[in-house]
XYZ file of N, CA and C in Angstrom:
810
model
N 0.816 -1.215 0.000
C 0.000 0.000 0.000
C 0.843 1.254 0.000
N 1.901 1.246 0.814
C 2.738 2.454 0.900
C 3.358 2.742 -0.471
N 3.809 1.675 -1.155
C 4.406 1.859 -2.487
C 3.377 2.388 -3.479
N 2.152 1.831 -3.418
C 1.091 2.297 -4.325
C 0.812 3.772 -4.067
N 0.738 4.146 -2.807
C 0.462 5.541 -2.438
C 1.585 6.457 -2.931
N 2.848 5.987 -2.759
C 3.982 6.796 -3.230
C 3.918 6.992 -4.746
N 3.566 5.915 -5.441
C 3.457 6.005 -6.900
C 2.414 7.027 -7.324
N 1.257 7.005 -6.650
C 0.191 7.964 -6.976
C 0.642 9.396 -6.688
N 1.382 9.577 -5.577
C 1.855 10.924 -5.221
C 2.864 11.444 -6.257
N 3.786 10.575 -6.657
C 4.789 10.977 -7.654
C 4.082 11.360 -8.961
N 3.086 10.543 -9.299
C 2.289 10.788 -10.511
C 1.644 12.172 -10.476
N 1.055 12.515 -9.321
C 0.408 13.832 -9.167
C 1.437 14.948 -9.283
N 2.566 14.791 -8.550
C 3.579 15.844 -8.524
C 4.167 16.086 -9.910
N 4.244 15.006 -10.721
C 4.893 15.136 -12.029
C 4.042 15.930 -13.014
N 2.702 15.865 -12.853
C 1.859 16.547 -13.858
C 1.570 18.005 -13.471
N 1.757 18.362 -12.201
C 1.472 19.749 -11.775
C 2.293 20.782 -12.569
N 3.635 20.598 -12.746
C 4.379 21.588 -13.539
C 3.864 21.692 -14.972
N 3.448 20.558 -15.558
C 2.903 20.603 -16.927
C 1.633 21.435 -16.965
N 0.832 21.335 -15.870
C -0.425 22.091 -15.838
C -0.176 23.586 -15.687
N 0.821 23.927 -14.859
C 1.018 25.348 -14.524
C 2.007 26.038 -15.451
N 2.444 25.364 -16.522
C 3.514 25.947 -17.345
C 3.072 27.172 -18.138
N 1.744 27.395 -18.276
C 1.299 28.472 -19.160
C 1.264 29.856 -18.499
N 1.447 29.936 -17.183
C 1.398 31.216 -16.452
C 0.144 32.009 -16.777
N -0.964 31.318 -16.730
C -2.250 31.912 -17.053
C -3.144 31.638 -15.852
N -4.026 32.595 -15.467
C -4.860 32.356 -14.274
C -5.655 31.049 -14.348
N -6.174 30.706 -15.548
C -6.950 29.472 -15.663
C -6.071 28.238 -15.406
N -4.834 28.284 -15.946
C -3.916 27.156 -15.780
C -3.523 26.986 -14.312
N -3.249 28.123 -13.649
C -2.876 28.074 -12.232
C -4.031 27.535 -11.405
N -5.249 27.988 -11.724
C -6.439 27.534 -10.998
C -6.631 26.026 -11.189
N -6.439 25.565 -12.439
C -6.592 24.135 -12.730
C -5.575 23.313 -11.951
N -4.314 23.790 -11.939
C -3.262 23.058 -11.231
C -3.568 22.990 -9.737
N -4.050 24.119 -9.169
C -4.362 24.153 -7.735
C -5.510 23.206 -7.403
N -6.577 23.276 -8.219
C -7.731 22.392 -7.974
C -7.317 20.932 -8.060
N -6.518 20.623 -9.086
C -6.078 19.235 -9.282
C -5.247 18.774 -8.088
N -4.315 19.643 -7.664
C -3.433 19.281 -6.554
C -4.239 19.004 -5.284
N -5.205 19.878 -4.987
C -5.987 19.722 -3.751
C -6.821 18.443 -3.767
N -7.484 18.159 -4.915
C -8.310 16.930 -4.967
C -7.426 15.693 -4.848
N -6.287 15.699 -5.555
C -5.420 14.520 -5.530
C -4.798 14.316 -4.143
N -4.450 15.430 -3.484
C -3.870 15.317 -2.140
C -4.910 14.766 -1.158
N -6.159 15.229 -1.295
C -7.241 14.724 -0.438
C -7.432 13.232 -0.651
N -7.478 12.832 -1.927
C -7.675 11.412 -2.254
C -6.520 10.570 -1.714
N -5.286 11.079 -1.853
C -4.115 10.326 -1.379
C -4.169 10.160 0.141
N -4.602 11.221 0.840
C -4.716 11.136 2.309
C -5.767 10.090 2.692
N -6.876 10.063 1.938
C -7.927 9.066 2.206
C -7.424 7.643 1.965
N -6.612 7.480 0.910
C -6.061 6.150 0.607
C -5.164 5.679 1.751
N -4.313 6.598 2.224
C -3.406 6.262 3.329
C -4.198 5.907 4.585
N -5.248 6.683 4.833
C -6.097 6.446 6.010
C -6.789 5.083 5.909
N -7.323 4.778 4.712
C -8.029 3.507 4.508
C -7.087 2.323 4.668
N -5.884 2.435 4.076
C -4.954 1.302 4.158
C -4.455 1.102 5.585
N -4.250 2.227 6.316
C -3.829 2.117 7.720
C -4.933 1.464 8.541
N -6.185 1.872 8.275
C -7.336 1.275 8.977
C -7.382 -0.227 8.736
N -7.199 -0.611 7.470
C -7.232 -2.034 7.127
C -6.115 -2.798 7.835
N -4.905 -2.200 7.846
C -3.759 -2.853 8.488
C -3.967 -2.951 10.001
N -4.580 -1.930 10.562
C -4.827 -1.868 12.005
C -5.820 -2.967 12.428
N -6.880 -3.160 11.597
C -7.917 -4.124 11.961
C -7.513 -5.561 11.593
N -6.937 -5.733 10.385
C -6.671 -7.108 9.913
C -5.196 -7.488 9.990
N -4.312 -6.501 10.157
C -2.876 -6.795 10.213
C -2.269 -7.087 8.847
N -2.961 -6.696 7.767
C -2.491 -7.013 6.415
C -2.303 -5.742 5.594
N -1.115 -5.594 4.988
C -0.848 -4.402 4.173
C -1.013 -4.672 2.685
N -1.356 -5.920 2.298
C -1.431 -6.248 0.869
C -2.692 -5.692 0.239
N -2.560 -5.199 -0.999
C -3.713 -4.585 -1.673
C -4.825 -5.609 -1.957
N -4.522 -6.767 -2.579
C -5.638 -7.683 -2.901
C -6.331 -8.267 -1.665
N -5.636 -8.255 -0.507
C -6.251 -8.813 0.710
C -6.980 -7.773 1.558
N -7.298 -6.631 0.967
C -8.054 -5.622 1.717
C -9.451 -6.178 1.942
N -9.741 -6.537 3.198
C -10.995 -7.272 3.412
C -12.007 -6.521 4.272
N -11.541 -5.536 5.047
C -12.490 -4.872 5.942
C -13.411 -3.939 5.145
N -14.747 -4.043 5.344
C -15.691 -3.258 4.521
C -15.454 -1.753 4.588
N -15.164 -1.223 5.797
C -14.951 0.235 5.932
C -13.738 0.659 5.103
N -12.660 -0.125 5.188
C -11.431 0.218 4.462
C -11.648 0.142 2.948
N -12.306 -0.938 2.486
C -12.508 -1.067 1.022
C -13.414 0.046 0.495
N -14.471 0.373 1.260
C -15.385 1.430 0.797
C -14.668 2.770 0.713
N -13.897 3.084 1.763
C -13.180 4.362 1.791
C -12.145 4.425 0.673
N -11.475 3.290 0.457
C -10.456 3.218 -0.588
C -11.082 3.417 -1.972
N -12.237 2.774 -2.180
C -12.920 2.914 -3.477
C -13.331 4.367 -3.709
N -13.868 5.010 -2.662
C -14.290 6.415 -2.803
C -13.086 7.317 -3.080
N -11.953 7.038 -2.398
C -10.749 7.856 -2.609
C -10.249 7.715 -4.042
N -10.243 6.479 -4.549
C -9.768 6.258 -5.919
C -10.751 6.847 -6.932
N -12.061 6.813 -6.577
C -13.069 7.435 -7.452
C -12.835 8.941 -7.531
N -12.450 9.546 -6.401
C -12.138 10.979 -6.383
C -10.910 11.245 -7.259
N -9.945 10.335 -7.218
C -8.722 10.501 -8.018
C -9.005 10.504 -9.520
N -9.909 9.614 -9.986
C -10.131 9.560 -11.440
C -11.319 10.410 -11.886
N -12.097 10.949 -10.923
C -13.202 11.835 -11.295
C -14.497 11.113 -11.595
N -14.805 10.079 -10.795
C -16.098 9.398 -10.941
C -17.157 10.189 -10.186
N -18.389 10.230 -10.727
C -19.466 10.887 -9.982
C -19.730 10.082 -8.709
N -20.126 10.669 -7.592
C -20.379 12.099 -7.361
C -19.144 12.921 -6.987
N -17.940 12.417 -7.238
C -16.721 13.190 -6.932
C -16.089 13.716 -8.220
N -16.953 14.142 -9.157
C -16.462 14.473 -10.494
C -16.286 15.967 -10.706
N -16.694 16.793 -9.723
C -16.838 18.236 -9.994
C -15.539 18.908 -10.427
N -14.400 18.377 -9.998
C -13.127 19.024 -10.345
C -12.718 18.785 -11.800
N -13.167 17.657 -12.377
C -12.604 17.230 -13.674
C -12.885 18.195 -14.835
N -14.167 18.591 -15.089
C -14.396 19.523 -16.217
C -13.657 20.845 -16.038
N -13.642 21.355 -14.794
C -12.980 22.644 -14.542
C -11.480 22.553 -14.799
N -10.867 21.474 -14.304
C -9.414 21.326 -14.458
C -9.057 21.141 -15.932
N -9.806 20.274 -16.624
C -9.494 19.989 -18.033
C -9.650 21.250 -18.889
N -10.630 22.090 -18.526
C -10.879 23.315 -19.299
C -9.706 24.288 -19.174
N -8.979 24.234 -18.053
C -7.880 25.188 -17.851
C -6.555 24.730 -18.444
N -6.532 23.551 -19.083
C -5.259 23.010 -19.576
C -5.189 23.099 -21.096
N -3.953 22.994 -21.636
C -3.863 22.877 -23.095
C -4.167 21.429 -23.498
N -4.271 21.182 -24.800
C -4.759 19.873 -25.251
C -3.781 18.737 -24.951
N -2.470 19.025 -24.966
C -1.496 17.954 -24.686
C -1.603 17.488 -23.242
N -1.605 18.457 -22.313
C -1.717 18.094 -20.893
C -3.082 17.472 -20.618
N -4.107 17.971 -21.322
C -5.454 17.401 -21.189
C -5.476 15.938 -21.601
N -4.706 15.626 -22.656
C -4.601 14.235 -23.120
C -3.977 13.354 -22.034
N -2.893 13.839 -21.415
C -2.227 13.065 -20.350
C -3.192 12.854 -19.180
N -3.910 13.928 -18.826
C -4.832 13.840 -17.683
C -5.962 12.851 -17.964
N -6.441 12.813 -19.206
C -7.593 11.957 -19.522
C -7.216 10.496 -19.714
N -5.941 10.220 -20.033
C -5.580 8.826 -20.336
C -4.599 8.275 -19.300
N -3.367 8.742 -19.344
C -2.299 8.183 -18.518
C -2.599 8.290 -17.018
N -3.146 9.446 -16.601
C -3.378 9.677 -15.164
C -4.477 8.771 -14.607
N -5.264 8.158 -15.495
C -6.354 7.291 -15.028
C -5.858 5.873 -14.726
N -4.702 5.511 -15.287
C -4.283 4.107 -15.225
C -4.009 3.622 -13.801
N -3.148 4.353 -13.061
C -2.736 3.867 -11.734
C -3.928 3.700 -10.776
N -4.788 4.749 -10.604
C -5.936 4.558 -9.706
C -6.857 3.440 -10.195
N -6.974 3.313 -11.526
C -7.902 2.313 -12.058
C -7.430 0.900 -11.750
N -6.111 0.686 -11.842
C -5.576 -0.645 -11.547
C -5.815 -0.987 -10.074
N -5.701 0.032 -9.201
C -5.956 -0.210 -7.769
C -7.428 -0.560 -7.526
N -8.336 0.164 -8.192
C -9.770 -0.156 -8.062
C -10.015 -1.577 -8.557
N -9.352 -1.920 -9.665
C -9.493 -3.253 -10.275
C -9.056 -4.343 -9.282
N -7.973 -4.048 -8.532
C -7.447 -5.050 -7.595
C -8.345 -5.238 -6.369
N -8.947 -4.146 -5.895
C -9.762 -4.291 -4.673
C -11.234 -4.549 -4.979
N -11.610 -4.510 -6.276
C -13.029 -4.672 -6.648
C -13.681 -5.957 -6.119
N -12.979 -7.130 -6.140
C -13.654 -8.345 -5.655
C -14.114 -8.251 -4.202
N -13.420 -7.430 -3.389
C -13.802 -7.305 -1.974
C -14.697 -6.103 -1.699
N -14.959 -5.298 -2.735
C -15.750 -4.078 -2.531
C -17.241 -4.394 -2.624
N -18.035 -3.620 -1.897
C -19.488 -3.754 -1.956
C -19.967 -3.402 -3.370
N -20.601 -4.367 -4.094
C -20.999 -4.079 -5.483
C -21.979 -2.921 -5.607
N -22.782 -2.663 -4.550
C -23.757 -1.561 -4.608
C -23.045 -0.223 -4.791
N -21.914 -0.047 -4.099
C -21.164 1.221 -4.202
C -20.698 1.400 -5.650
N -20.077 0.344 -6.195
C -19.544 0.429 -7.562
C -20.657 0.719 -8.560
N -21.767 -0.044 -8.434
C -22.850 0.108 -9.417
C -23.489 1.477 -9.324
N -23.740 1.949 -8.091
C -24.407 3.262 -7.981
C -23.498 4.381 -8.486
N -22.183 4.288 -8.203
C -21.268 5.302 -8.748
C -21.249 5.227 -10.269
N -21.296 3.994 -10.794
C -21.280 3.806 -12.246
C -22.488 4.428 -12.921
N -23.691 4.136 -12.393
C -24.924 4.692 -13.002
C -24.912 6.211 -12.926
N -24.552 6.736 -11.733
C -24.527 8.184 -11.542
C -23.561 8.832 -12.533
N -22.385 8.189 -12.732
C -21.390 8.747 -13.663
C -21.911 8.766 -15.087
N -22.576 7.669 -15.510
C -23.067 7.654 -16.900
C -24.133 8.727 -17.100
N -25.011 8.899 -16.096
C -26.072 9.912 -16.235
C -25.503 11.329 -16.212
N -24.582 11.582 -15.274
C -24.006 12.931 -15.172
C -23.138 13.223 -16.397
N -22.403 12.200 -16.870
C -21.596 12.371 -18.080
C -22.459 12.696 -19.285
N -23.680 12.140 -19.328
C -24.597 12.442 -20.430
C -25.214 13.822 -20.301
N -25.731 14.122 -19.103
C -26.422 15.412 -18.916
C -25.466 16.592 -18.912
N -24.305 16.405 -18.285
C -23.379 17.529 -18.114
C -22.875 18.081 -19.438
N -22.702 17.193 -20.429
C -22.131 17.652 -21.696
C -23.117 18.320 -22.625
N -24.409 18.276 -22.265
C -25.437 18.732 -23.217
C -25.331 20.214 -23.559
N -25.124 21.068 -22.556
C -25.164 22.513 -22.856
C -23.763 23.103 -22.984
N -22.775 22.276 -23.341
C -21.401 22.779 -23.422
C -21.048 23.170 -24.854
N -20.216 24.209 -24.983
C -19.678 24.523 -26.315
C -18.171 24.300 -26.328
N -17.553 24.153 -25.142
C -16.112 23.954 -25.058
C -15.790 22.473 -25.250
N -14.922 22.177 -26.210
C -14.626 20.772 -26.523
C -13.959 20.047 -25.356
N -13.104 20.778 -24.587
C -12.418 20.100 -23.479
C -13.400 19.698 -22.390
N -14.413 20.555 -22.155
C -15.425 20.195 -21.150
C -16.261 19.017 -21.622
N -16.586 18.999 -22.920
C -17.346 17.868 -23.473
C -16.549 16.578 -23.302
N -15.229 16.652 -23.565
C -14.391 15.459 -23.400
C -14.290 15.055 -21.932
N -14.340 16.039 -21.020
C -14.309 15.711 -19.587
C -15.578 14.955 -19.199
N -16.736 15.425 -19.666
C -17.990 14.738 -19.344
C -18.038 13.367 -20.015
N -17.442 13.282 -21.216
C -17.375 11.983 -21.886
C -16.520 11.016 -21.069
N -15.443 11.539 -20.484
C -14.576 10.720 -19.634
C -15.347 10.192 -18.425
N -16.157 11.075 -17.799
C -16.954 10.664 -16.628
C -17.929 9.546 -17.026
N -18.586 9.714 -18.188
C -19.556 8.710 -18.638
C -18.881 7.364 -18.922
N -17.731 7.406 -19.599
C -17.032 6.156 -19.917
C -16.562 5.443 -18.654
N -16.044 6.227 -17.695
C -15.607 5.617 -16.433
C -16.789 4.966 -15.725
N -17.969 5.578 -15.866
C -19.177 5.003 -15.274
C -19.472 3.623 -15.842
N -19.352 3.497 -17.166
C -19.571 2.182 -17.810
C -18.580 1.154 -17.268
N -17.309 1.580 -17.150
C -16.270 0.641 -16.701
C -16.521 0.176 -15.274
N -16.892 1.129 -14.395
C -17.066 0.794 -12.979
C -18.296 -0.097 -12.776
N -19.350 0.140 -13.569
C -20.582 -0.644 -13.395
C -20.325 -2.130 -13.621
N -19.528 -2.442 -14.632
C -19.345 -3.855 -15.000
C -18.191 -4.493 -14.227
N -17.423 -3.659 -13.494
C -16.192 -4.140 -12.851
C -16.420 -5.352 -11.941
N -17.509 -5.339 -11.171
C -17.725 -6.436 -10.213
C -18.143 -7.717 -10.926
N -18.850 -7.568 -12.057
C -19.400 -8.742 -12.730
C -18.402 -9.373 -13.704
N -17.673 -8.529 -14.448
C -16.750 -9.067 -15.446
C -15.570 -8.111 -15.642
N -14.512 -8.271 -14.818
C -13.391 -7.323 -14.858
C -12.705 -7.231 -16.221
N -12.694 -8.318 -16.982
C -12.019 -8.293 -18.295
C -12.650 -7.251 -19.215
N -13.976 -7.094 -19.122
C -14.679 -6.099 -19.945
C -14.257 -4.689 -19.568
N -14.001 -4.484 -18.267
C -13.553 -3.158 -17.815
C -12.228 -2.805 -18.474
N -11.301 -3.762 -18.499
C -9.992 -3.498 -19.100
C -10.107 -3.254 -20.604
N -10.991 -4.016 -21.259
C -11.223 -3.813 -22.698
C -11.743 -2.395 -22.942
N -12.734 -2.001 -22.129
C -13.340 -0.673 -22.257
C -12.302 0.420 -22.022
N -11.451 0.224 -21.010
C -10.420 1.221 -20.686
C -9.448 1.381 -21.852
N -9.026 0.244 -22.425
C -8.084 0.292 -23.555
C -8.692 1.046 -24.738
N -9.931 0.689 -25.080
C -10.587 1.328 -26.234
C -10.811 2.814 -25.954
N -11.203 3.138 -24.709
C -11.421 4.544 -24.340
C -10.131 5.346 -24.498
N -8.999 4.776 -24.032
C -7.723 5.500 -24.109
C -7.333 5.734 -25.573
N -7.510 4.708 -26.422
C -7.168 4.866 -27.848
C -8.040 5.954 -28.492
N -9.362 5.895 -28.220
C -10.280 6.861 -28.864
C -10.037 8.281 -28.357
N -9.802 8.418 -27.041
C -9.581 9.759 -26.482
C -8.273 10.350 -26.991
N -7.244 9.492 -27.113
C -5.972 9.987 -27.655
C -6.174 10.483 -29.081
N -6.900 9.706 -29.887
C -7.199 10.126 -31.269
C -7.880 11.486 -31.271
N -8.863 11.624 -30.366
C -9.662 12.843 -30.306
C -8.806 14.056 -29.940
N -8.012 13.920 -28.869
C -7.179 15.047 -28.424
C -6.136 15.412 -29.474
N -5.514 14.397 -30.087
C -4.477 14.682 -31.086
C -5.083 15.328 -32.335
N -6.312 14.893 -32.702
C -6.984 15.531 -33.854
C -7.274 16.992 -33.545
N -7.813 17.245 -32.337
C -8.142 18.628 -31.963
C -6.882 19.478 -31.886
N -5.765 18.860 -31.451
C -4.501 19.592 -31.365
C -4.032 19.971 -32.777
N -4.165 19.026 -33.727
C -3.764 19.329 -35.119
C -4.639 20.422 -35.720
N -5.934 20.401 -35.361
C -6.850 21.420 -35.885
C -6.790 22.703 -35.062
N -6.034 22.687 -33.958
C -6.035 23.717 -32.908
C -7.445 24.246 -32.642
N -8.343 23.307 -32.342
C -9.741 23.656 -32.054
C -10.028 23.413 -30.581
N -10.651 24.407 -29.933
C -11.063 24.193 -28.540
C -12.557 24.456 -28.345
N -13.227 24.985 -29.387
C -14.671 25.235 -29.278
C -15.395 24.519 -30.416
N -16.706 24.275 -30.234
C -17.478 23.598 -31.278
C -17.476 24.413 -32.574
N -17.618 25.749 -32.456
C -17.711 26.550 -33.694
C -16.388 26.589 -34.466
N -15.254 26.340 -33.783
C -13.990 26.300 -34.539
C -13.861 24.972 -35.298
N -14.602 23.930 -34.848
C -14.634 22.671 -35.613
C -15.415 22.851 -36.908
N -16.407 23.741 -36.872
C -17.299 23.905 -38.027
C -16.566 24.464 -39.248
N -15.471 25.197 -39.018
C -14.775 25.816 -40.158
C -13.542 25.025 -40.591
N -13.349 23.800 -40.053
C -12.141 23.047 -40.409
C -12.304 22.252 -41.705
N -13.552 22.039 -42.142
C -13.795 21.189 -43.316
C -13.055 21.655 -44.578
N -13.096 22.960 -44.951
C -12.380 23.371 -46.179
C -10.868 23.178 -46.050
N -10.326 23.305 -44.820
C -8.865 23.252 -44.652
C -8.344 21.816 -44.664
N -8.927 20.958 -43.813
C -8.411 19.584 -43.710
C -9.579 18.594 -43.697
N -10.133 18.276 -44.870
C -11.318 17.409 -44.890
C -11.085 16.027 -44.278
N -9.904 15.407 -44.545
C -9.673 14.038 -44.069
C -9.598 14.011 -42.540
N -8.851 14.983 -41.984
C -8.720 15.048 -40.525
C -10.074 15.329 -39.871
N -10.885 16.167 -40.521
C -12.220 16.468 -39.975
C -13.086 15.214 -39.956
N -13.015 14.425 -41.033
C -13.782 13.173 -41.080
C -13.328 12.233 -39.966
N -11.991 12.146 -39.786
C -11.435 11.302 -38.721
C -11.943 11.747 -37.354
N -11.955 13.082 -37.142
C -12.413 13.625 -35.859
C -13.873 13.258 -35.621
N -14.691 13.431 -36.664
C -16.125 13.119 -36.527
C -16.339 11.634 -36.222
N -15.577 10.766 -36.926
C -15.712 9.328 -36.687
C -15.279 8.959 -35.268
N -14.188 9.613 -34.786
C -13.730 9.345 -33.413
C -14.805 9.755 -32.413
N -15.441 10.913 -32.670
C -16.501 11.387 -31.768
C -17.664 10.407 -31.721
N -18.083 9.928 -32.898
C -19.206 8.984 -32.949
C -18.823 7.661 -32.289
N -17.549 7.284 -32.435
C -17.085 6.054 -31.793
C -17.096 6.214 -30.270
N -16.671 7.406 -29.801
C -16.735 7.689 -28.352
C -18.177 7.607 -27.858
N -19.108 8.052 -28.693
C -20.516 8.007 -28.302
C -21.081 6.596 -28.318
N -20.377 5.667 -28.997
C -20.826 4.281 -29.012
C -21.822 3.989 -30.118
N -21.591 4.584 -31.289
C -22.522 4.366 -32.403
C -22.078 3.152 -33.215
N -22.967 2.146 -33.408
C -22.563 1.037 -34.269
C -22.446 1.533 -35.703
N -21.579 1.017 -36.570
C -20.685 -0.138 -36.383
C -19.281 0.249 -35.937
N -19.107 1.380 -35.259
C -17.754 1.819 -34.883
C -17.268 1.065 -33.636
N -15.945 1.175 -33.383
C -15.316 0.406 -32.300
C -15.945 0.668 -30.939
N -16.286 1.933 -30.663
C -16.803 2.297 -29.341
C -18.111 1.607 -28.986
N -18.774 1.049 -29.994
C -20.040 0.345 -29.741
C -19.792 -1.004 -29.061
N -18.648 -1.630 -29.404
C -18.387 -2.996 -28.922
C -18.399 -3.126 -27.391
N -17.590 -2.320 -26.644
C -17.632 -2.502 -25.179
C -19.012 -2.225 -24.596
N -19.710 -1.225 -25.126
C -21.037 -0.907 -24.592
C -21.998 -2.082 -24.804
N -21.920 -2.671 -25.987
C -22.784 -3.799 -26.326
C -22.502 -4.987 -25.407
N -21.201 -5.282 -25.220
C -20.810 -6.412 -24.365
C -21.230 -6.176 -22.912
N -21.108 -4.915 -22.459
C -21.479 -4.593 -21.074
C -22.989 -4.758 -20.888
N -23.781 -4.253 -21.833
C -25.243 -4.394 -21.738
C -25.636 -5.871 -21.752
N -24.944 -6.642 -22.579
C -25.224 -8.080 -22.666
C -24.933 -8.760 -21.325
N -23.788 -8.417 -20.734
C -23.388 -9.020 -19.451
C -24.361 -8.633 -18.341
N -24.792 -7.352 -18.332
C -25.736 -6.887 -17.300
C -27.064 -7.642 -17.425
N -27.495 -7.882 -18.663
C -28.745 -8.625 -18.873
C -28.589 -10.064 -18.384
N -27.407 -10.658 -18.650
C -27.141 -12.018 -18.170
C -27.171 -12.079 -16.639
N -26.716 -10.986 -15.989
C -26.660 -10.952 -14.526
C -28.031 -10.634 -13.922
N -29.060 -10.629 -14.756
C -30.431 -10.356 -14.304
C -30.612 -8.923 -13.817
N -30.006 -7.979 -14.540
C -30.139 -6.560 -14.179
C -30.648 -5.763 -15.379
N -31.838 -6.122 -15.920
C -32.296 -5.440 -17.149
C -32.581 -3.957 -16.941
N -33.073 -3.574 -15.738
C -33.391 -2.153 -15.495
C -32.113 -1.319 -15.542
N -31.069 -1.864 -14.902
C -29.764 -1.201 -14.894
C -29.260 -1.022 -16.332
N -29.366 -2.102 -17.128
C -28.914 -2.043 -18.524
C -29.691 -0.984 -19.309
N -31.011 -0.883 -19.037
C -31.845 0.104 -19.749
C -31.408 1.526 -19.396
N -31.165 1.788 -18.091
C -30.732 3.138 -17.673
C -29.407 3.496 -18.344
N -28.481 2.525 -18.379
C -27.175 2.773 -18.996
C -27.338 3.088 -20.495
N -28.200 2.310 -21.182
C -28.407 2.527 -22.614
C -29.003 3.914 -22.866
N -29.947 4.315 -22.002
C -30.561 5.654 -22.141
C -29.518 6.744 -21.942
N -28.619 6.544 -20.948
C -27.605 7.573 -20.700
C -26.643 7.668 -21.888
N -26.415 6.536 -22.572
C -25.555 6.564 -23.766
C -26.195 7.407 -24.869
N -27.545 7.411 -24.916
C -28.238 8.247 -25.905
C -28.002 9.725 -25.626
N -27.981 10.096 -24.342
C -27.694 11.490 -23.974
C -26.319 11.897 -24.504
N -25.317 11.016 -24.232
C -23.956 11.321 -24.702
C -23.935 11.414 -26.216
N -24.605 10.497 -26.874
C -24.586 10.447 -28.332
C -25.177 11.739 -28.922
N -26.153 12.313 -28.236
C -26.760 13.544 -28.741
C -25.728 14.652 -28.874
N -24.907 14.863 -27.816
C -23.972 15.993 -27.949
C -22.776 15.636 -28.828
N -22.468 14.353 -29.004
C -21.417 13.998 -29.971
C -21.889 14.267 -31.395
N -23.152 13.900 -31.685
C -23.707 14.122 -33.027
C -23.735 15.609 -33.360
N -23.983 16.409 -32.332
C -24.062 17.848 -32.575
C -22.726 18.373 -33.092
């Protein structure tokens, strides 16, 4: 646990200079918000692991067995990656960064906390995971609806995708990893396309067609894939997750998730 915590701290410290390099009030604000949320989450992780060690005498991550410790640890890691209801920092922070740092924050920074959630998931209360997952998919769908800033839309898309991953984590962890891999590939494509087009608002995307038609088509396809439109790649994990949820006798849950995907798809189509 101590090593995992140190790794997360080093990870946080390494991205702060990248965030604050622009000497702009928005960038400084984003770096400060990010630092405070990550420091809070790290303190919670340390507290949870100490509690677990105190009660059970075990410092190993997969053997975290005490319910209070696992719940607290899951909430701390959810705060680290920006799962609802601890998502409020993510759109604000992403909006204050440039597209390269935004790409790192949306992909690479999610890996370490996600692997920890993956390791403790078998001992975690499935209700916590599922409720955070549903809430994330709904908030990720609703939050992006009235946005014109592309970085904020991508932040809400990140929240929604993480919701899908967390919901299925207890039932079929392999699907979570598949979803994470596909999400990272699609988000990287999206950020790199926007960086090439130097677009940060929806209306700046509208004028890119005469300049770079092929790149614009690629961007649109990546967006639709992120939304999960068949026959694109992004549809596959969503389809498999809905199928698994139905097999687990959770049709209502699957229906809510599918409806929330429609919300996301609406603002991607726009």
